[in-house]
Amino acid sequence: MHQRLFFFVSRIPSNKITSRSIQTMADVRKGLQALVGAQLVFGHGNQSGSHAQLTDQISVSSNLTPRTIAESYDEAIIPLASDIKLRERYVNFENKVRFGRILEDLDTIAVHIAYKHNAPQLIQSINVHPLAIVTAAVDRIEVAIPHMNITRDVRLSGFASYVGKSSMEVTLKVDQENNGQWEHVLHAFFVLAARDPRTKKSAKMNPLAASNAKDTEIIKTGELNRQRRLNEQDRSLFKIAPDVTESSLVHDLFLKTITPNASIFRTRPLVENCMWMDETTLRTMHIGHPEQRNLYNKIFGGYLMRKSFELGWTTASLFAKQSLSTLAVDDIMFQRPVEIGSLLFLSAMVVYVEGNKIQTRVHAEVVDLHTAKRETTNVFYFIFKTKDNSPLQTNVVPKTYAEAMMYLDGKRHLN
């Protein structure tokens, strides 16, 4: 994987905590609901919200005024220090902050920043924003502090770092209060896409303009990130065969699982201190209830990330026989929306192990209740590591060609 470069603009406040008022994540969610007229009570009112007012008779603004990075910047806090009741929602069994909840909040604030960037398109006459903005991908989340203190405030912040015609990259950062300073916890890259709610087709976003040299560098890096994502899609093992080095690796693994000097492949002895990949599999199922809906009455992408992360962590921790730390989230593609009422099946597997790190892959698919037809909605990659950085004593070995491709894919994501 190519290195992701991360910048924060100079206009952003310093790490020193000030007494100025700052919005909370609850404020951000309420603001988004008002912006698109989201249905607050399921089954009451128009399920399309205020977007239902966007008829052909209403002229959608073509005011695609270039916006600066500073104009898109925003931040919000999770007030864990003062709101004891809120801690119940965020605390995990180790008395630390639940990482899955942070994933949900990252998804929310990424959409909020995308709408702020495209604010000039707001239709003033009906106070409705004409775009339906959704998360298309999570490019990378790199974690510096995996176990956050449950009694300290958390700050989420970010800005638009690249804008194409109908999609944009949002760079995000999470910090936590520590002795009067904001301490860096993680940074992330989200890709958002805009749709016209009337036609369901892609819609244009406001361009992003640089106002200084650092802005120019950020936008250039965003363009490089976009090109890297396209190149990685072209190199996908679903499209082209493994390279010579990867093919040799798979063959070597195969040779280790056959009886020496035997001419049959019926017997596959397992390598010492290894598990077959399929034996690490864990599965779960969720019903898409209205409680988990997003602004547009689909299942919230942050909820899908949280449930997939928790399954991936459990799979890795059971494999390692210890509680693990989160190191990174990589390359999540939201291939299709999940409808309310869908049956969501999640399947997690350890696909690669190296040193003190474990790569898990979580496959999400929806199943039609009446036809039993299955469709993939997401594939998630989570990287975990041992808390004391000690090397793992067990490895995984693929048994089939399909598993071998997942093994190589996991190696690519980890490295």
PDB file of N, CA, C and O in Angstrom, residues 49-81:
ATOM      1  N   GLY A  49     -38.191  12.785   3.525  1.00  0.00           N
ATOM      2  CA  GLY A  49     -37.866  14.033   4.200  1.00  0.00           C
ATOM      3  C   GLY A  49     -38.069  15.226   3.286  1.00  0.00           C
ATOM      4  O   GLY A  49     -38.893  15.213   2.365  1.00  0.00           O
ATOM      5  N   SER A  50     -37.325  16.295   3.548  1.00  0.00           N
ATOM      6  CA  SER A  50     -37.476  17.515   2.756  1.00  0.00           C
ATOM      7  C   SER A  50     -37.047  17.342   1.317  1.00  0.00           C
ATOM      8  O   SER A  50     -37.388  18.160   0.465  1.00  0.00           O
ATOM      9  N   HIS A  51     -36.278  16.306   1.006  1.00  0.00           N
ATOM     10  CA  HIS A  51     -35.884  16.073  -0.381  1.00  0.00           C
ATOM     11  C   HIS A  51     -37.098  15.803  -1.256  1.00  0.00           C
ATOM     12  O   HIS A  51     -37.037  15.941  -2.477  1.00  0.00           O
ATOM     13  N   ALA A  52     -38.223  15.420  -0.649  1.00  0.00           N
ATOM     14  CA  ALA A  52     -39.452  15.202  -1.419  1.00  0.00           C
ATOM     15  C   ALA A  52     -39.955  16.508  -2.021  1.00  0.00           C
ATOM     16  O   ALA A  52     -40.725  16.501  -2.984  1.00  0.00           O
ATOM     17  N   GLN A  53     -39.535  17.641  -1.458  1.00  0.00           N
ATOM     18  CA  GLN A  53     -39.965  18.939  -1.972  1.00  0.00           C
ATOM     19  C   GLN A  53     -39.208  19.336  -3.238  1.00  0.00           C
ATOM     20  O   GLN A  53     -39.556  20.307  -3.896  1.00  0.00           O
ATOM     21  N   LEU A  54     -38.165  18.595  -3.572  1.00  0.00           N
ATOM     22  CA  LEU A  54     -37.361  18.941  -4.743  1.00  0.00           C
ATOM     23  C   LEU A  54     -38.047  18.446  -6.009  1.00  0.00           C
ATOM     24  O   LEU A  54     -37.690  17.436  -6.593  1.00  0.00           O
ATOM     25  N   THR A  55     -39.036  19.157  -6.449  1.00  0.00           N
ATOM     26  CA  THR A  55     -39.743  18.813  -7.675  1.00  0.00           C
ATOM     27  C   THR A  55     -39.067  19.474  -8.856  1.00  0.00           C
ATOM     28  O   THR A  55     -38.178  20.309  -8.721  1.00  0.00           O
ATOM     29  N   ASP A  56     -39.491  19.108 -10.048  1.00  0.00           N
ATOM     30  CA  ASP A  56     -38.914  19.692 -11.260  1.00  0.00           C
ATOM     31  C   ASP A  56     -39.205  21.182 -11.361  1.00  0.00           C
ATOM     32  O   ASP A  56     -38.530  21.915 -12.083  1.00  0.00           O
ATOM     33  N   GLN A  57     -40.224  21.657 -10.630  1.00  0.00           N
ATOM     34  CA  GLN A  57     -40.582  23.072 -10.697  1.00  0.00           C
ATOM     35  C   GLN A  57     -39.627  23.942  -9.870  1.00  0.00           C
ATOM     36  O   GLN A  57     -39.564  25.154 -10.048  1.00  0.00           O
ATOM     37  N   ILE A  58     -38.891  23.309  -8.946  1.00  0.00           N
ATOM     38  CA  ILE A  58     -37.954  24.072  -8.129  1.00  0.00           C
ATOM     39  C   ILE A  58     -36.576  24.029  -8.770  1.00  0.00           C
ATOM     40  O   ILE A  58     -36.050  22.956  -9.070  1.00  0.00           O
ATOM     41  N   SER A  59     -36.038  25.183  -9.009  1.00  0.00           N
ATOM     42  CA  SER A  59     -34.736  25.273  -9.656  1.00  0.00           C
ATOM     43  C   SER A  59     -33.634  25.024  -8.636  1.00  0.00           C
ATOM     44  O   SER A  59     -33.513  25.733  -7.648  1.00  0.00           O
ATOM     45  N   VAL A  60     -32.861  23.986  -8.885  1.00  0.00           N
ATOM     46  CA  VAL A  60     -31.728  23.684  -8.011  1.00  0.00           C
ATOM     47  C   VAL A  60     -30.577  24.602  -8.366  1.00  0.00           C
ATOM     48  O   VAL A  60     -30.228  24.762  -9.530  1.00  0.00           O
ATOM     49  N   SER A  61     -29.991  25.205  -7.358  1.00  0.00           N
ATOM     50  CA  SER A  61     -28.937  26.191  -7.577  1.00  0.00           C
ATOM     51  C   SER A  61     -27.746  25.597  -8.309  1.00  0.00           C
ATOM     52  O   SER A  61     -27.337  24.470  -8.054  1.00  0.00           O
ATOM     53  N   SER A  62     -27.236  26.353  -9.246  1.00  0.00           N
ATOM     54  CA  SER A  62     -26.017  25.964  -9.955  1.00  0.00           C
ATOM     55  C   SER A  62     -24.833  26.771  -9.442  1.00  0.00           C
ATOM     56  O   SER A  62     -23.831  26.942 -10.122  1.00  0.00           O
ATOM     57  N   ASN A  63     -24.982  27.283  -8.228  1.00  0.00           N
ATOM     58  CA  ASN A  63     -23.949  28.118  -7.625  1.00  0.00           C
ATOM     59  C   ASN A  63     -22.801  27.248  -7.128  1.00  0.00           C
ATOM     60  O   ASN A  63     -22.735  26.880  -5.958  1.00  0.00           O
ATOM     61  N   LEU A  64     -21.926  26.862  -8.051  1.00  0.00           N
ATOM     62  CA  LEU A  64     -20.789  26.016  -7.700  1.00  0.00           C
ATOM     63  C   LEU A  64     -19.564  26.877  -7.445  1.00  0.00           C
ATOM     64  O   LEU A  64     -18.511  26.734  -8.063  1.00  0.00           O
ATOM     65  N   THR A  65     -19.709  27.805  -6.507  1.00  0.00           N
ATOM     66  CA  THR A  65     -18.629  28.703  -6.135  1.00  0.00           C
ATOM     67  C   THR A  65     -17.477  27.918  -5.524  1.00  0.00           C
ATOM     68  O   THR A  65     -17.695  27.072  -4.653  1.00  0.00           O
ATOM     69  N   PRO A  66     -16.253  28.151  -5.969  1.00  0.00           N
ATOM     70  CA  PRO A  66     -15.106  27.472  -5.338  1.00  0.00           C
ATOM     71  C   PRO A  66     -15.041  27.781  -3.856  1.00  0.00           C
ATOM     72  O   PRO A  66     -15.292  28.907  -3.424  1.00  0.00           O
ATOM     73  N   ARG A  67     -14.703  26.774  -3.079  1.00  0.00           N
ATOM     74  CA  ARG A  67     -14.621  26.903  -1.628  1.00  0.00           C
ATOM     75  C   ARG A  67     -13.190  26.606  -1.186  1.00  0.00           C
ATOM     76  O   ARG A  67     -12.472  25.821  -1.814  1.00  0.00           O
ATOM     77  N   THR A  68     -12.795  27.188  -0.077  1.00  0.00           N
ATOM     78  CA  THR A  68     -11.453  26.955   0.439  1.00  0.00           C
ATOM     79  C   THR A  68     -11.478  25.843   1.480  1.00  0.00           C
ATOM     80  O   THR A  68     -12.547  25.470   2.000  1.00  0.00           O
ATOM     81  N   ILE A  69     -10.311  25.348   1.810  1.00  0.00           N
ATOM     82  CA  ILE A  69     -10.189  24.317   2.836  1.00  0.00           C
ATOM     83  C   ILE A  69     -10.673  24.848   4.180  1.00  0.00           C
ATOM     84  O   ILE A  69     -11.389  24.164   4.924  1.00  0.00           O
ATOM     85  N   ALA A  70     -10.294  26.069   4.503  1.00  0.00           N
ATOM     86  CA  ALA A  70     -10.683  26.651   5.789  1.00  0.00           C
ATOM     87  C   ALA A  70     -12.199  26.778   5.918  1.00  0.00           C
ATOM     88  O   ALA A  70     -12.746  26.657   7.019  1.00  0.00           O
ATOM     89  N   GLU A  71     -12.901  27.019   4.802  1.00  0.00           N
ATOM     90  CA  GLU A  71     -14.359  27.156   4.845  1.00  0.00           C
ATOM     91  C   GLU A  71     -15.046  25.829   5.156  1.00  0.00           C
ATOM     92  O   GLU A  71     -16.173  25.805   5.653  1.00  0.00           O
ATOM     93  N   SER A  72     -14.385  24.728   4.870  1.00  0.00           N
ATOM     94  CA  SER A  72     -14.986  23.422   5.155  1.00  0.00           C
ATOM     95  C   SER A  72     -14.620  22.904   6.538  1.00  0.00           C
ATOM     96  O   SER A  72     -15.273  21.992   7.051  1.00  0.00           O
ATOM     97  N   TYR A  73     -13.596  23.455   7.139  1.00  0.00           N
ATOM     98  CA  TYR A  73     -13.120  22.933   8.430  1.00  0.00           C
ATOM     99  C   TYR A  73     -14.197  23.063   9.514  1.00  0.00           C
ATOM    100  O   TYR A  73     -14.894  24.060   9.611  1.00  0.00           O
ATOM    101  N   ASP A  74     -14.306  22.013  10.325  1.00  0.00           N
ATOM    102  CA  ASP A  74     -15.186  22.072  11.489  1.00  0.00           C
ATOM    103  C   ASP A  74     -14.712  21.060  12.513  1.00  0.00           C
ATOM    104  O   ASP A  74     -13.894  20.172  12.217  1.00  0.00           O
ATOM    105  N   GLU A  75     -15.230  21.199  13.722  1.00  0.00           N
ATOM    106  CA  GLU A  75     -14.866  20.302  14.803  1.00  0.00           C
ATOM    107  C   GLU A  75     -16.038  20.140  15.752  1.00  0.00           C
ATOM    108  O   GLU A  75     -16.950  20.966  15.796  1.00  0.00           O
ATOM    109  N   ALA A  76     -16.021  19.064  16.498  1.00  0.00           N
ATOM    110  CA  ALA A  76     -17.063  18.786  17.499  1.00  0.00           C
ATOM    111  C   ALA A  76     -16.471  17.894  18.567  1.00  0.00           C
ATOM    112  O   ALA A  76     -15.500  17.163  18.315  1.00  0.00           O
ATOM    113  N   ILE A  77     -17.053  17.954  19.745  1.00  0.00           N
ATOM    114  CA  ILE A  77     -16.530  17.135  20.832  1.00  0.00           C
ATOM    115  C   ILE A  77     -17.545  16.098  21.283  1.00  0.00           C
ATOM    116  O   ILE A  77     -18.755  16.249  21.079  1.00  0.00           O
ATOM    117  N   ILE A  78     -17.026  15.059  21.890  1.00  0.00           N
ATOM    118  CA  ILE A  78     -17.822  14.088  22.637  1.00  0.00           C
ATOM    119  C   ILE A  78     -17.531  14.396  24.103  1.00  0.00           C
ATOM    120  O   ILE A  78     -16.435  14.107  24.595  1.00  0.00           O
ATOM    121  N   PRO A  79     -18.474  15.008  24.830  1.00  0.00           N
ATOM    122  CA  PRO A  79     -18.188  15.522  26.183  1.00  0.00           C
ATOM    123  C   PRO A  79     -18.203  14.438  27.262  1.00  0.00           C
ATOM    124  O   PRO A  79     -19.035  14.450  28.186  1.00  0.00           O
ATOM    125  N   LEU A  80     -17.260  13.528  27.187  1.00  0.00           N
ATOM    126  CA  LEU A  80     -17.219  12.421  28.141  1.00  0.00           C
ATOM    127  C   LEU A  80     -16.832  12.877  29.542  1.00  0.00           C
ATOM    128  O   LEU A  80     -17.206  12.245  30.532  1.00  0.00           O
ATOM    129  N   ALA A  81     -16.085  13.989  29.638  1.00  0.00           N
ATOM    130  CA  ALA A  81     -15.646  14.457  30.957  1.00  0.00           C
ATOM    131  C   ALA A  81     -16.811  14.939  31.806  1.00  0.00           C
ATOM    132  O   ALA A  81     -16.849  14.702  33.016  1.00  0.00           O
TER     133      ALA A  81
END
